[in-house]
C-alpha positions as a LaTeX table, in Angstrom:
\begin{tabular}{lrrr}
\hline
Residue & $x$ (\AA) & $y$ (\AA) & $z$ (\AA) \\
\hline
Met1 & 140.86 & 43.10 & 66.48 \\
Gly2 & 138.33 & 41.80 & 69.02 \\
Gln3 & 134.63 & 42.46 & 69.28 \\
Tyr4 & 135.07 & 45.40 & 71.64 \\
Gly5 & 137.85 & 46.80 & 69.47 \\
Val6 & 135.58 & 46.83 & 66.40 \\
Val7 & 132.72 & 48.42 & 68.34 \\
Gly8 & 135.04 & 50.99 & 69.87 \\
Ala9 & 136.48 & 51.94 & 66.49 \\
Phe10 & 132.96 & 52.28 & 65.04 \\
Arg11 & 131.86 & 54.50 & 67.94 \\
Ser12 & 134.94 & 56.69 & 67.58 \\
Ala13 & 134.33 & 57.17 & 63.88 \\
Trp14 & 130.62 & 57.97 & 64.46 \\
Ser15 & 131.43 & 60.50 & 67.20 \\
Val16 & 133.94 & 62.28 & 64.97 \\
Arg17 & 131.39 & 62.40 & 62.16 \\
Ser18 & 128.67 & 63.64 & 64.50 \\
Ala19 & 130.94 & 66.30 & 65.95 \\
Ser20 & 131.80 & 67.66 & 62.56 \\
Gly21 & 128.15 & 67.42 & 61.45 \\
Gly22 & 126.77 & 67.56 & 57.99 \\
Pro23 & 126.45 & 70.66 & 55.83 \\
Leu24 & 122.94 & 71.40 & 57.13 \\
Arg25 & 124.03 & 71.24 & 60.75 \\
Arg26 & 127.08 & 73.41 & 60.11 \\
Thr27 & 124.91 & 75.94 & 58.29 \\
Gly28 & 122.48 & 76.00 & 61.20 \\
Arg29 & 125.29 & 76.65 & 63.67 \\
Ser30 & 126.65 & 79.44 & 61.48 \\
Val31 & 123.25 & 81.11 & 61.23 \\
Gly32 & 122.83 & 80.79 & 64.99 \\
Arg33 & 126.17 & 82.50 & 65.57 \\
Val34 & 125.30 & 85.29 & 63.13 \\
Val35 & 121.98 & 85.92 & 64.90 \\
Arg36 & 123.37 & 85.52 & 68.42 \\
Ile37 & 126.51 & 87.66 & 68.13 \\
Pro38 & 124.75 & 91.03 & 67.56 \\
Val39 & 122.32 & 90.36 & 70.41 \\
Thr40 & 124.98 & 89.29 & 72.89 \\
Ala41 & 127.34 & 92.05 & 71.77 \\
Thr42 & 124.59 & 94.64 & 72.25 \\
Ala43 & 123.75 & 93.24 & 75.69 \\
Arg44 & 127.42 & 93.28 & 76.71 \\
Gly45 & 127.80 & 96.83 & 75.39 \\
Ile46 & 124.76 & 98.06 & 77.33 \\
Arg47 & 125.92 & 96.34 & 80.50 \\
Lys48 & 129.42 & 97.75 & 80.10 \\
Ala49 & 128.04 & 101.26 & 79.62 \\
Thr50 & 125.67 & 101.12 & 82.60 \\
His51 & 128.24 & 99.53 & 84.92 \\
Ala52 & 131.19 & 101.77 & 83.95 \\
His53 & 133.16 & 103.90 & 86.44 \\
Gly54 & 131.89 & 102.06 & 89.48 \\
Ala55 & 128.17 & 102.34 & 88.66 \\
Gly56 & 127.78 & 98.56 & 88.94 \\
Glu57 & 129.31 & 98.42 & 92.41 \\
Ser58 & 127.42 & 101.44 & 93.76 \\
Gly59 & 124.01 & 100.29 & 92.49 \\
Leu60 & 123.54 & 103.16 & 90.04 \\
Ala61 & 123.41 & 100.64 & 87.18 \\
Lys62 & 120.30 & 99.04 & 88.68 \\
Leu63 & 118.65 & 102.46 & 88.92 \\
Ile64 & 119.47 & 103.09 & 85.24 \\
Glu65 & 117.82 & 99.79 & 84.31 \\
Leu66 & 114.79 & 100.61 & 86.46 \\
His67 & 114.40 & 104.02 & 84.83 \\
Ala68 & 114.64 & 102.43 & 81.39 \\
Val69 & 111.77 & 100.11 & 82.28 \\
Asn70 & 109.75 & 103.03 & 83.68 \\
Ser71 & 110.28 & 105.09 & 80.51 \\
Ala72 & 109.27 & 102.18 & 78.26 \\
Gly73 & 106.03 & 101.71 & 80.19 \\
Asp74 & 105.23 & 105.43 & 80.06 \\
Met75 & 105.79 & 105.44 & 76.29 \\
Leu76 & 103.34 & 102.55 & 75.80 \\
Ile77 & 100.69 & 104.43 & 77.77 \\
Thr78 & 101.43 & 107.62 & 75.81 \\
Ile79 & 100.92 & 105.78 & 72.52 \\
Ala80 & 97.59 & 104.38 & 73.72 \\
Leu81 & 96.37 & 107.82 & 74.81 \\
Ala82 & 97.66 & 109.66 & 71.74 \\
Ser83 & 95.89 & 107.28 & 69.39 \\
Thr84 & 92.63 & 107.94 & 71.23 \\
Val85 & 92.86 & 111.66 & 72.04 \\
Phe86 & 94.76 & 113.02 & 69.04 \\
Phe87 & 95.13 & 110.86 & 65.95 \\
Ser88 & 91.68 & 109.28 & 65.77 \\
Val89 & 89.76 & 112.53 & 65.14 \\
Pro90 & 89.98 & 115.56 & 62.79 \\
Thr91 & 92.22 & 118.48 & 63.75 \\
Asp92 & 89.47 & 120.76 & 65.14 \\
Gln93 & 88.06 & 118.01 & 67.34 \\
Ala94 & 91.57 & 116.95 & 68.37 \\
Arg95 & 92.33 & 120.44 & 69.66 \\
Gly96 & 89.26 & 120.31 & 71.85 \\
Arg97 & 90.06 & 116.84 & 73.12 \\
Val98 & 93.65 & 117.73 & 73.96 \\
Ala99 & 92.53 & 120.88 & 75.77 \\
Leu100 & 90.02 & 118.81 & 77.75 \\
Tyr101 & 92.70 & 116.26 & 78.58 \\
Leu102 & 95.05 & 118.97 & 79.85 \\
Ala103 & 92.29 & 120.58 & 81.93 \\
Val104 & 90.95 & 117.36 & 83.47 \\
Thr105 & 94.34 & 115.88 & 84.31 \\
Met106 & 96.45 & 118.91 & 85.14 \\
Ala107 & 94.02 & 120.87 & 87.31 \\
Pro108 & 93.79 & 118.12 & 89.97 \\
Phe109 & 97.50 & 117.39 & 89.55 \\
Thr110 & 98.26 & 120.97 & 90.57 \\
Leu111 & 96.50 & 120.30 & 93.87 \\
Leu112 & 97.96 & 116.83 & 94.44 \\
Ala113 & 101.57 & 117.41 & 93.41 \\
Pro114 & 102.57 & 119.65 & 96.38 \\
Val115 & 101.54 & 116.81 & 98.69 \\
Ile116 & 103.86 & 114.29 & 97.05 \\
Gly117 & 107.14 & 115.79 & 98.24 \\
Pro118 & 106.31 & 116.28 & 101.94 \\
Leu119 & 104.70 & 112.83 & 102.03 \\
Leu120 & 107.81 & 111.18 & 100.62 \\
Asp121 & 110.00 & 113.24 & 102.96 \\
Arg122 & 108.32 & 111.38 & 105.81 \\
Val123 & 109.32 & 107.98 & 104.42 \\
Pro124 & 113.03 & 108.42 & 103.64 \\
His125 & 113.66 & 104.80 & 104.61 \\
Gly126 & 110.97 & 103.39 & 102.31 \\
Arg127 & 112.03 & 104.69 & 98.93 \\
Arg128 & 112.22 & 101.26 & 97.29 \\
Ala129 & 108.69 & 100.54 & 98.44 \\
Ala130 & 107.56 & 103.98 & 97.21 \\
Met131 & 108.93 & 103.34 & 93.71 \\
Ala132 & 107.47 & 99.83 & 93.68 \\
Ser133 & 104.09 & 101.26 & 94.71 \\
Ala134 & 104.25 & 103.79 & 91.86 \\
Met135 & 104.93 & 100.95 & 89.43 \\
Leu136 & 102.19 & 98.72 & 90.82 \\
Thr137 & 99.68 & 101.58 & 90.76 \\
Arg138 & 100.27 & 101.99 & 87.04 \\
Val139 & 99.78 & 98.27 & 86.49 \\
Val140 & 96.27 & 98.56 & 87.93 \\
Leu141 & 95.48 & 101.84 & 86.16 \\
Ala142 & 96.70 & 100.57 & 82.78 \\
Leu143 & 94.31 & 97.63 & 83.10 \\
Thr144 & 91.52 & 100.06 & 84.02 \\
Met145 & 92.27 & 102.27 & 81.01 \\
Ser146 & 92.32 & 99.32 & 78.61 \\
Gly147 & 88.53 & 99.08 & 78.81 \\
Ala148 & 87.97 & 102.77 & 78.03 \\
Val149 & 90.73 & 103.60 & 75.56 \\
Ala150 & 88.76 & 102.41 & 72.53 \\
Thr151 & 85.84 & 104.79 & 73.17 \\
Gly152 & 87.81 & 107.75 & 74.57 \\
Gly153 & 85.12 & 108.40 & 77.19 \\
Leu154 & 85.51 & 110.70 & 80.16 \\
Glu155 & 86.24 & 107.72 & 82.44 \\
Leu156 & 89.63 & 107.55 & 80.74 \\
Tyr157 & 90.78 & 110.87 & 82.25 \\
Pro158 & 90.74 & 110.01 & 85.98 \\
Ala159 & 92.85 & 106.94 & 85.26 \\
Ala160 & 95.21 & 109.07 & 83.15 \\
Leu161 & 95.48 & 111.50 & 86.09 \\
Gly162 & 96.39 & 108.61 & 88.39 \\
Val163 & 99.07 & 107.45 & 85.95 \\
Leu164 & 100.47 & 110.99 & 85.81 \\
Val165 & 100.63 & 111.30 & 89.61 \\
Ala166 & 102.25 & 107.87 & 89.98 \\
Ser167 & 104.78 & 108.68 & 87.28 \\
Lys168 & 105.73 & 111.98 & 88.93 \\
Ala169 & 105.96 & 110.32 & 92.35 \\
Tyr170 & 108.39 & 107.79 & 90.89 \\
Gly171 & 110.40 & 110.59 & 89.26 \\
Val172 & 110.66 & 112.54 & 92.50 \\
Val173 & 111.89 & 109.52 & 94.47 \\
Arg174 & 114.28 & 108.50 & 91.68 \\
Ser175 & 115.88 & 111.96 & 91.68 \\
Ala176 & 116.29 & 111.85 & 95.45 \\
Val177 & 117.87 & 108.37 & 95.25 \\
Val178 & 120.64 & 109.25 & 92.77 \\
Pro179 & 122.98 & 110.85 & 95.38 \\
Arg180 & 122.74 & 107.71 & 97.52 \\
Leu181 & 123.97 & 105.54 & 94.64 \\
Leu182 & 126.56 & 107.98 & 93.28 \\
Pro183 & 129.93 & 106.32 & 92.52 \\
Pro184 & 133.03 & 108.22 & 93.68 \\
Arg185 & 134.29 & 108.79 & 90.13 \\
Ile186 & 131.03 & 110.17 & 88.64 \\
Ser187 & 129.64 & 113.68 & 89.11 \\
Leu188 & 125.96 & 114.33 & 89.71 \\
Val189 & 125.51 & 115.74 & 86.19 \\
Lys190 & 126.99 & 112.61 & 84.63 \\
Ala191 & 124.96 & 110.31 & 86.87 \\
Asn192 & 121.73 & 112.12 & 86.00 \\
Ser193 & 122.71 & 112.00 & 82.32 \\
Arg194 & 123.26 & 108.25 & 82.41 \\
Val195 & 119.91 & 107.64 & 84.06 \\
Thr196 & 118.12 & 109.89 & 81.58 \\
Leu197 & 119.93 & 108.38 & 78.59 \\
Gly198 & 118.85 & 104.90 & 79.66 \\
Gly199 & 115.26 & 106.13 & 79.72 \\
Leu200 & 115.55 & 107.74 & 76.29 \\
Leu201 & 116.98 & 104.58 & 74.71 \\
Ala202 & 114.17 & 102.52 & 76.23 \\
Thr203 & 111.62 & 105.03 & 74.96 \\
Gly204 & 113.04 & 104.74 & 71.44 \\
Leu205 & 112.74 & 100.96 & 71.57 \\
Ala206 & 109.25 & 101.01 & 73.09 \\
Ala207 & 107.80 & 103.44 & 70.52 \\
Pro208 & 107.80 & 101.05 & 67.53 \\
Leu209 & 106.74 & 98.19 & 69.79 \\
Gly210 & 103.78 & 100.27 & 70.97 \\
Gly211 & 102.89 & 101.03 & 67.35 \\
Leu212 & 102.86 & 97.33 & 66.50 \\
Leu213 & 100.74 & 96.54 & 69.57 \\
His214 & 98.31 & 99.28 & 68.58 \\
Gln215 & 97.79 & 97.54 & 65.25 \\
Leu216 & 96.39 & 94.58 & 67.20 \\
Gly217 & 93.88 & 96.85 & 68.95 \\
Pro218 & 93.77 & 100.01 & 71.12 \\
Pro219 & 94.05 & 98.13 & 74.46 \\
Phe220 & 97.18 & 96.15 & 73.55 \\
Pro221 & 99.76 & 98.89 & 74.27 \\
Leu222 & 98.20 & 99.11 & 77.74 \\
Tyr223 & 98.50 & 95.35 & 78.21 \\
Gly224 & 102.16 & 95.70 & 77.31 \\
Ala225 & 102.51 & 98.54 & 79.81 \\
Cys226 & 101.06 & 96.30 & 82.52 \\
Leu227 & 103.79 & 93.72 & 81.94 \\
Val228 & 106.51 & 96.36 & 81.84 \\
Phe229 & 105.41 & 98.04 & 85.08 \\
Ala230 & 105.05 & 94.66 & 86.79 \\
Phe231 & 108.70 & 94.00 & 85.95 \\
Gly232 & 109.51 & 97.50 & 87.21 \\
Thr233 & 107.90 & 96.63 & 90.55 \\
Tyr234 & 110.34 & 93.74 & 90.91 \\
Leu235 & 113.32 & 95.90 & 89.90 \\
Ser236 & 112.34 & 98.59 & 92.43 \\
Leu237 & 112.45 & 96.11 & 95.28 \\
Ser238 & 115.78 & 94.72 & 94.06 \\
Leu239 & 117.61 & 98.05 & 94.40 \\
Pro240 & 120.45 & 98.09 & 96.99 \\
His241 & 119.36 & 98.31 & 100.61 \\
Lys242 & 121.32 & 101.53 & 101.09 \\
Val243 & 118.58 & 103.31 & 99.13 \\
Asp244 & 116.45 & 102.89 & 102.28 \\
Ser245 & 119.14 & 102.82 & 104.93 \\
Ala246 & 120.54 & 105.97 & 106.51 \\
Lys247 & 123.52 & 104.09 & 107.95 \\
Gly248 & 126.70 & 106.10 & 107.56 \\
Glu249 & 124.81 & 109.20 & 106.45 \\
Thr250 & 124.29 & 112.50 & 108.21 \\
Arg251 & 121.85 & 115.19 & 107.38 \\
Ala252 & 123.12 & 118.34 & 105.78 \\
Arg253 & 122.04 & 121.70 & 107.10 \\
Met254 & 122.31 & 124.73 & 104.86 \\
Thr255 & 123.37 & 127.78 & 106.83 \\
Ser256 & 124.34 & 131.26 & 105.74 \\
His257 & 126.00 & 133.97 & 107.81 \\
Glu258 & 122.59 & 135.18 & 108.94 \\
His259 & 121.63 & 131.77 & 110.30 \\
Arg260 & 124.75 & 130.81 & 112.24 \\
Pro261 & 124.08 & 130.04 & 115.89 \\
Arg262 & 124.65 & 132.87 & 118.35 \\
Gly263 & 124.75 & 132.48 & 122.07 \\
Gly264 & 124.11 & 128.75 & 121.83 \\
Lys265 & 120.86 & 129.16 & 119.95 \\
Arg266 & 119.83 & 126.28 & 117.77 \\
Ile267 & 120.02 & 126.61 & 114.00 \\
Arg268 & 116.53 & 126.74 & 112.60 \\
Lys269 & 115.35 & 123.88 & 110.45 \\
Pro270 & 116.46 & 124.35 & 106.84 \\
Gly271 & 113.83 & 125.24 & 104.29 \\
Leu272 & 113.56 & 125.69 & 100.56 \\
Arg273 & 113.86 & 129.48 & 100.68 \\
Asn274 & 117.41 & 129.71 & 102.02 \\
Val275 & 119.26 & 127.44 & 99.59 \\
Gly276 & 120.79 & 130.21 & 97.50 \\
Pro277 & 119.92 & 131.77 & 94.16 \\
Ser278 & 121.26 & 129.01 & 91.90 \\
Val279 & 118.29 & 126.68 & 92.30 \\
Leu280 & 115.75 & 129.51 & 91.96 \\
His281 & 117.22 & 130.94 & 88.76 \\
Ala282 & 117.82 & 127.48 & 87.33 \\
Leu283 & 114.16 & 126.68 & 87.91 \\
Gln284 & 113.11 & 129.90 & 86.16 \\
Ala285 & 115.28 & 129.07 & 83.15 \\
Asn286 & 114.01 & 125.51 & 83.00 \\
Ala287 & 110.42 & 126.72 & 83.21 \\
Ala288 & 111.00 & 128.79 & 80.06 \\
Leu289 & 112.56 & 125.78 & 78.29 \\
Arg290 & 109.71 & 123.52 & 79.43 \\
Met291 & 107.16 & 126.06 & 78.16 \\
Leu292 & 108.86 & 125.89 & 74.78 \\
Ser293 & 108.70 & 122.09 & 74.86 \\
Gly294 & 104.96 & 122.06 & 75.59 \\
Phe295 & 104.36 & 124.78 & 73.02 \\
Leu296 & 106.23 & 122.97 & 70.24 \\
Thr297 & 104.61 & 119.64 & 71.13 \\
Phe298 & 101.07 & 120.88 & 70.50 \\
Phe299 & 101.60 & 123.78 & 68.13 \\
Leu300 & 103.68 & 121.78 & 65.67 \\
Ala301 & 101.42 & 118.75 & 66.05 \\
Phe302 & 98.41 & 120.74 & 64.87 \\
Leu303 & 100.30 & 123.04 & 62.47 \\
Leu304 & 101.97 & 120.20 & 60.57 \\
Arg305 & 98.70 & 118.30 & 60.22 \\
Val306 & 97.20 & 121.28 & 58.39 \\
His307 & 100.33 & 122.81 & 56.84 \\
Pro308 & 102.93 & 120.05 & 56.40 \\
Leu309 & 106.56 & 120.77 & 55.65 \\
Asp310 & 107.51 & 121.48 & 52.04 \\
Gly311 & 106.99 & 118.43 & 49.84 \\
Leu312 & 106.14 & 116.10 & 52.74 \\
Ser313 & 102.94 & 114.48 & 53.94 \\
Pro314 & 101.46 & 115.45 & 57.32 \\
Ala315 & 102.47 & 112.12 & 58.86 \\
Leu316 & 106.04 & 112.41 & 57.59 \\
Ser317 & 106.25 & 116.04 & 58.71 \\
Leu318 & 105.13 & 115.11 & 62.23 \\
Gly319 & 107.52 & 112.18 & 62.27 \\
Leu320 & 110.47 & 114.35 & 61.19 \\
Ala321 & 109.76 & 116.92 & 63.90 \\
Ala322 & 109.35 & 114.18 & 66.52 \\
Val323 & 112.60 & 112.48 & 65.49 \\
Ala324 & 114.42 & 115.83 & 65.65 \\
Ala325 & 113.09 & 116.55 & 69.13 \\
Gly326 & 113.80 & 113.03 & 70.40 \\
Gly327 & 117.23 & 112.95 & 68.81 \\
Gly328 & 118.03 & 116.34 & 70.29 \\
Asn329 & 116.97 & 115.14 & 73.72 \\
Ala330 & 119.19 & 112.07 & 73.41 \\
Leu331 & 122.09 & 114.19 & 72.16 \\
Gly332 & 121.68 & 116.64 & 75.03 \\
Thr333 & 121.70 & 113.77 & 77.49 \\
Ala334 & 124.85 & 112.33 & 75.92 \\
Ile335 & 126.52 & 115.75 & 76.02 \\
Gly336 & 125.65 & 116.03 & 79.69 \\
Ala337 & 127.28 & 112.67 & 80.34 \\
Leu338 & 130.48 & 113.83 & 78.62 \\
Leu339 & 130.70 & 117.33 & 80.11 \\
Arg340 & 133.69 & 117.92 & 82.34 \\
Ser341 & 132.45 & 121.30 & 83.58 \\
Arg342 & 131.37 & 121.53 & 87.19 \\
Gly343 & 129.32 & 124.68 & 86.63 \\
Pro344 & 125.67 & 123.73 & 85.95 \\
Glu345 & 124.65 & 127.42 & 86.22 \\
Lys346 & 126.73 & 128.31 & 83.16 \\
Thr347 & 125.33 & 125.33 & 81.23 \\
Ile348 & 121.73 & 126.41 & 81.88 \\
Ala349 & 122.45 & 130.03 & 80.91 \\
Leu350 & 124.18 & 128.96 & 77.70 \\
Val351 & 121.45 & 126.60 & 76.49 \\
Leu352 & 118.73 & 129.15 & 77.23 \\
Ile353 & 120.49 & 131.84 & 75.20 \\
Val354 & 121.19 & 129.46 & 72.30 \\
Thr355 & 117.56 & 128.31 & 72.29 \\
Leu356 & 116.33 & 131.90 & 72.18 \\
Gly357 & 118.60 & 132.68 & 69.23 \\
Thr358 & 117.41 & 129.61 & 67.34 \\
Thr359 & 113.75 & 130.44 & 67.97 \\
Ile360 & 114.22 & 134.01 & 66.71 \\
Ala361 & 115.95 & 132.69 & 63.58 \\
Thr362 & 113.04 & 130.28 & 63.01 \\
Ala363 & 110.51 & 133.11 & 63.33 \\
Val364 & 112.42 & 135.22 & 60.78 \\
Leu365 & 113.39 & 132.47 & 58.31 \\
Tyr366 & 110.50 & 130.06 & 58.80 \\
Gly367 & 110.87 & 126.87 & 56.74 \\
Trp368 & 111.26 & 123.12 & 57.07 \\
Phe369 & 114.97 & 123.34 & 57.97 \\
Phe370 & 114.43 & 125.78 & 60.82 \\
Val371 & 111.40 & 123.86 & 62.12 \\
Val372 & 113.55 & 120.74 & 62.41 \\
Leu373 & 116.40 & 122.80 & 63.87 \\
Val374 & 114.33 & 124.45 & 66.59 \\
Ala375 & 112.83 & 121.08 & 67.58 \\
Ala376 & 116.31 & 119.56 & 67.88 \\
Val377 & 117.76 & 122.51 & 69.80 \\
Ala378 & 114.76 & 122.53 & 72.16 \\
Gly379 & 115.37 & 118.83 & 72.87 \\
Ile380 & 119.08 & 119.38 & 73.55 \\
Ser381 & 118.42 & 122.39 & 75.78 \\
Gln382 & 115.69 & 120.72 & 77.79 \\
Ala383 & 117.89 & 117.69 & 78.49 \\
Leu384 & 120.94 & 119.70 & 79.53 \\
Gly385 & 118.87 & 122.21 & 81.51 \\
Lys386 & 117.00 & 119.55 & 83.48 \\
Gln387 & 120.15 & 117.58 & 84.28 \\
Ser388 & 121.84 & 120.73 & 85.54 \\
Leu389 & 118.80 & 121.70 & 87.64 \\
Asp390 & 118.71 & 118.24 & 89.23 \\
Ser391 & 122.41 & 118.52 & 90.00 \\
Leu392 & 121.93 & 121.91 & 91.66 \\
Ile393 & 119.11 & 120.57 & 93.84 \\
Gln394 & 121.18 & 117.54 & 94.78 \\
Arg395 & 124.14 & 119.78 & 95.52 \\
Asp396 & 122.56 & 122.74 & 97.30 \\
Val397 & 119.36 & 121.54 & 98.96 \\
Pro398 & 119.63 & 119.81 & 102.35 \\
Glu399 & 118.56 & 116.21 & 102.50 \\
Glu400 & 115.67 & 116.93 & 104.87 \\
Val401 & 113.80 & 118.84 & 102.19 \\
Arg402 & 115.44 & 117.55 & 99.01 \\
Thr403 & 112.52 & 115.33 & 98.06 \\
Ser404 & 110.12 & 118.25 & 98.53 \\
Ala405 & 112.39 & 120.39 & 96.36 \\
Phe406 & 112.26 & 117.82 & 93.58 \\
Ala407 & 108.49 & 117.52 & 93.91 \\
Arg408 & 107.93 & 121.26 & 93.79 \\
Ser409 & 110.33 & 121.76 & 90.89 \\
Glu410 & 108.68 & 118.94 & 88.94 \\
Thr411 & 105.28 & 120.50 & 89.61 \\
Ala412 & 106.44 & 123.93 & 88.46 \\
Leu413 & 108.00 & 122.50 & 85.30 \\
Gln414 & 104.91 & 120.41 & 84.55 \\
Met415 & 102.72 & 123.48 & 84.89 \\
Ala416 & 105.07 & 125.45 & 82.63 \\
Trp417 & 104.77 & 122.67 & 80.04 \\
Val418 & 100.97 & 122.82 & 80.28 \\
Val419 & 100.95 & 126.62 & 79.90 \\
Gly420 & 103.14 & 126.34 & 76.82 \\
Gly421 & 100.95 & 123.60 & 75.44 \\
Gly422 & 97.82 & 125.65 & 76.09 \\
Ile423 & 99.30 & 128.57 & 74.16 \\
Gly424 & 100.11 & 126.21 & 71.31 \\
Ile425 & 96.53 & 124.94 & 71.21 \\
Leu426 & 94.96 & 128.40 & 71.25 \\
Leu427 & 97.18 & 130.17 & 68.72 \\
Pro428 & 96.21 & 130.39 & 65.05 \\
Leu429 & 98.09 & 127.87 & 62.94 \\
Asn430 & 100.66 & 130.30 & 61.55 \\
Gly431 & 104.32 & 129.29 & 61.80 \\
Val432 & 105.84 & 132.78 & 61.94 \\
Leu433 & 103.35 & 133.92 & 64.58 \\
Gly434 & 103.91 & 130.81 & 66.68 \\
Met435 & 107.70 & 131.09 & 66.67 \\
Ser436 & 107.46 & 134.79 & 67.50 \\
Val437 & 105.33 & 134.03 & 70.57 \\
Ala438 & 107.80 & 131.33 & 71.60 \\
Ala439 & 110.69 & 133.79 & 71.26 \\
Ala440 & 108.77 & 136.25 & 73.45 \\
Phe441 & 108.43 & 133.97 & 76.48 \\
Leu442 & 112.01 & 132.71 & 76.06 \\
Thr443 & 113.15 & 136.34 & 76.13 \\
Leu444 & 111.32 & 136.72 & 79.45 \\
Gly445 & 113.14 & 133.64 & 80.74 \\
Val446 & 116.52 & 135.04 & 79.69 \\
Ala447 & 115.75 & 138.38 & 81.33 \\
Thr448 & 114.77 & 136.82 & 84.67 \\
Ala449 & 117.30 & 133.99 & 84.97 \\
Val450 & 120.54 & 134.39 & 83.03 \\
Arg451 & 122.08 & 137.27 & 84.99 \\
Gly452 & 121.32 & 135.59 & 88.31 \\
Leu453 & 122.77 & 132.29 & 87.11 \\
Leu454 & 126.03 & 133.85 & 85.95 \\
Thr455 & 126.34 & 135.84 & 89.18 \\
Ala456 & 125.76 & 132.70 & 91.25 \\
Ala457 & 128.34 & 130.83 & 89.18 \\
Arg458 & 130.96 & 133.52 & 89.87 \\
Arg459 & 130.26 & 133.55 & 93.61 \\
Gly460 & 130.32 & 129.78 & 93.90 \\
Ser461 & 127.78 & 127.43 & 95.44 \\
Pro462 & 126.80 & 127.39 & 99.08 \\
His463 & 128.34 & 124.51 & 100.96 \\
Pro464 & 126.15 & 122.38 & 103.23 \\
Arg465 & 127.37 & 122.04 & 106.78 \\
Val466 & 127.01 & 118.53 & 108.13 \\
Ala467 & 125.31 & 118.56 & 111.50 \\
\hline
\end{tabular}
């Protein structure tokens, strides 16, 4: 064997030995596979779920990802504010601080919110830019809040108001965008459910991350929110161009028998008052459910700090109620994604009645089990009710005023949440009394909405005429 033959044989043997590797290298590769497989499998599973049934091709998957980022950023800001306004002070002081927060932020929001819808109606071809602006605004405001969150001074509240307005503006535009990205094989209820579920999953992941960041210091969750919203700005601008383009679309005009043209007269411009009873009664029902959500959020937060559940600490009691509410919301969203029914009116009526029954049972048989149960049922009902309301607006309201309809409905629901929260702050910390009051305003919601919803469901929805 020549010189090159010997060298070649040596190289071949060395390459075989190197390829097989020693025990340490093989162990390292095995550990790497064990660590990598769950991550990659989870990523593939998430991508498969978001892109299923044509959502990837239509662009709905990108909107789901954007909403997940938005929800994660909102959760980080919520953690930063909650640690300052609620958890850092005794219960009596916390009630005053929360009441001040609601008054300072919600009173101006009531005046600003009606402007959001008409303003966005005027820029139907700039919705990507509008969502990106809402994200970028929160980047700046989160940085501003990071300097005041440690002291909890009054300068924190104007920035919190700005975050609230930007968040609602994003939500209004996002709701108006869903029909433009709707795949042929997915209904509006399912599409809304998928978007909401993506946000809930992101919220669940961001909550422990925000807690860890808070351990580093009060401003750190806000620094994290800045990074998240900056990424959301990029994702907003990367949405499909058809979000902004009206190519291939025509504007729907809602007409009833009273508004059909006679003698060549023009049909008057559609408004929010002639869209049929379904949206109105659905909004009334959702307002009752949102009042319950705000009420339980604050009433249970203060009640369980003073009177924790049987055998549990205050922190564990609050955590159990929060997990029940969050899990119920996620379950309601998942149920909405699986529903085959095309009758959102019946869904809203059913969840409102079930919620009322559960609240009455909690008032009569008050205890830890029923507290957890009513929190879970409230979460399920709010998720299903809101998805169905969004679907009704997307179905029945003409495109010219759809964004305004979303803005006004969001404003009404936000105010209902604040009213419920205010009742929860003012009531004495008595569980039976609190659940009785909650049952009372749910009864009012059932009386005003359920009959109208069922009647509208029997008559069928109005059909938009394309002009």
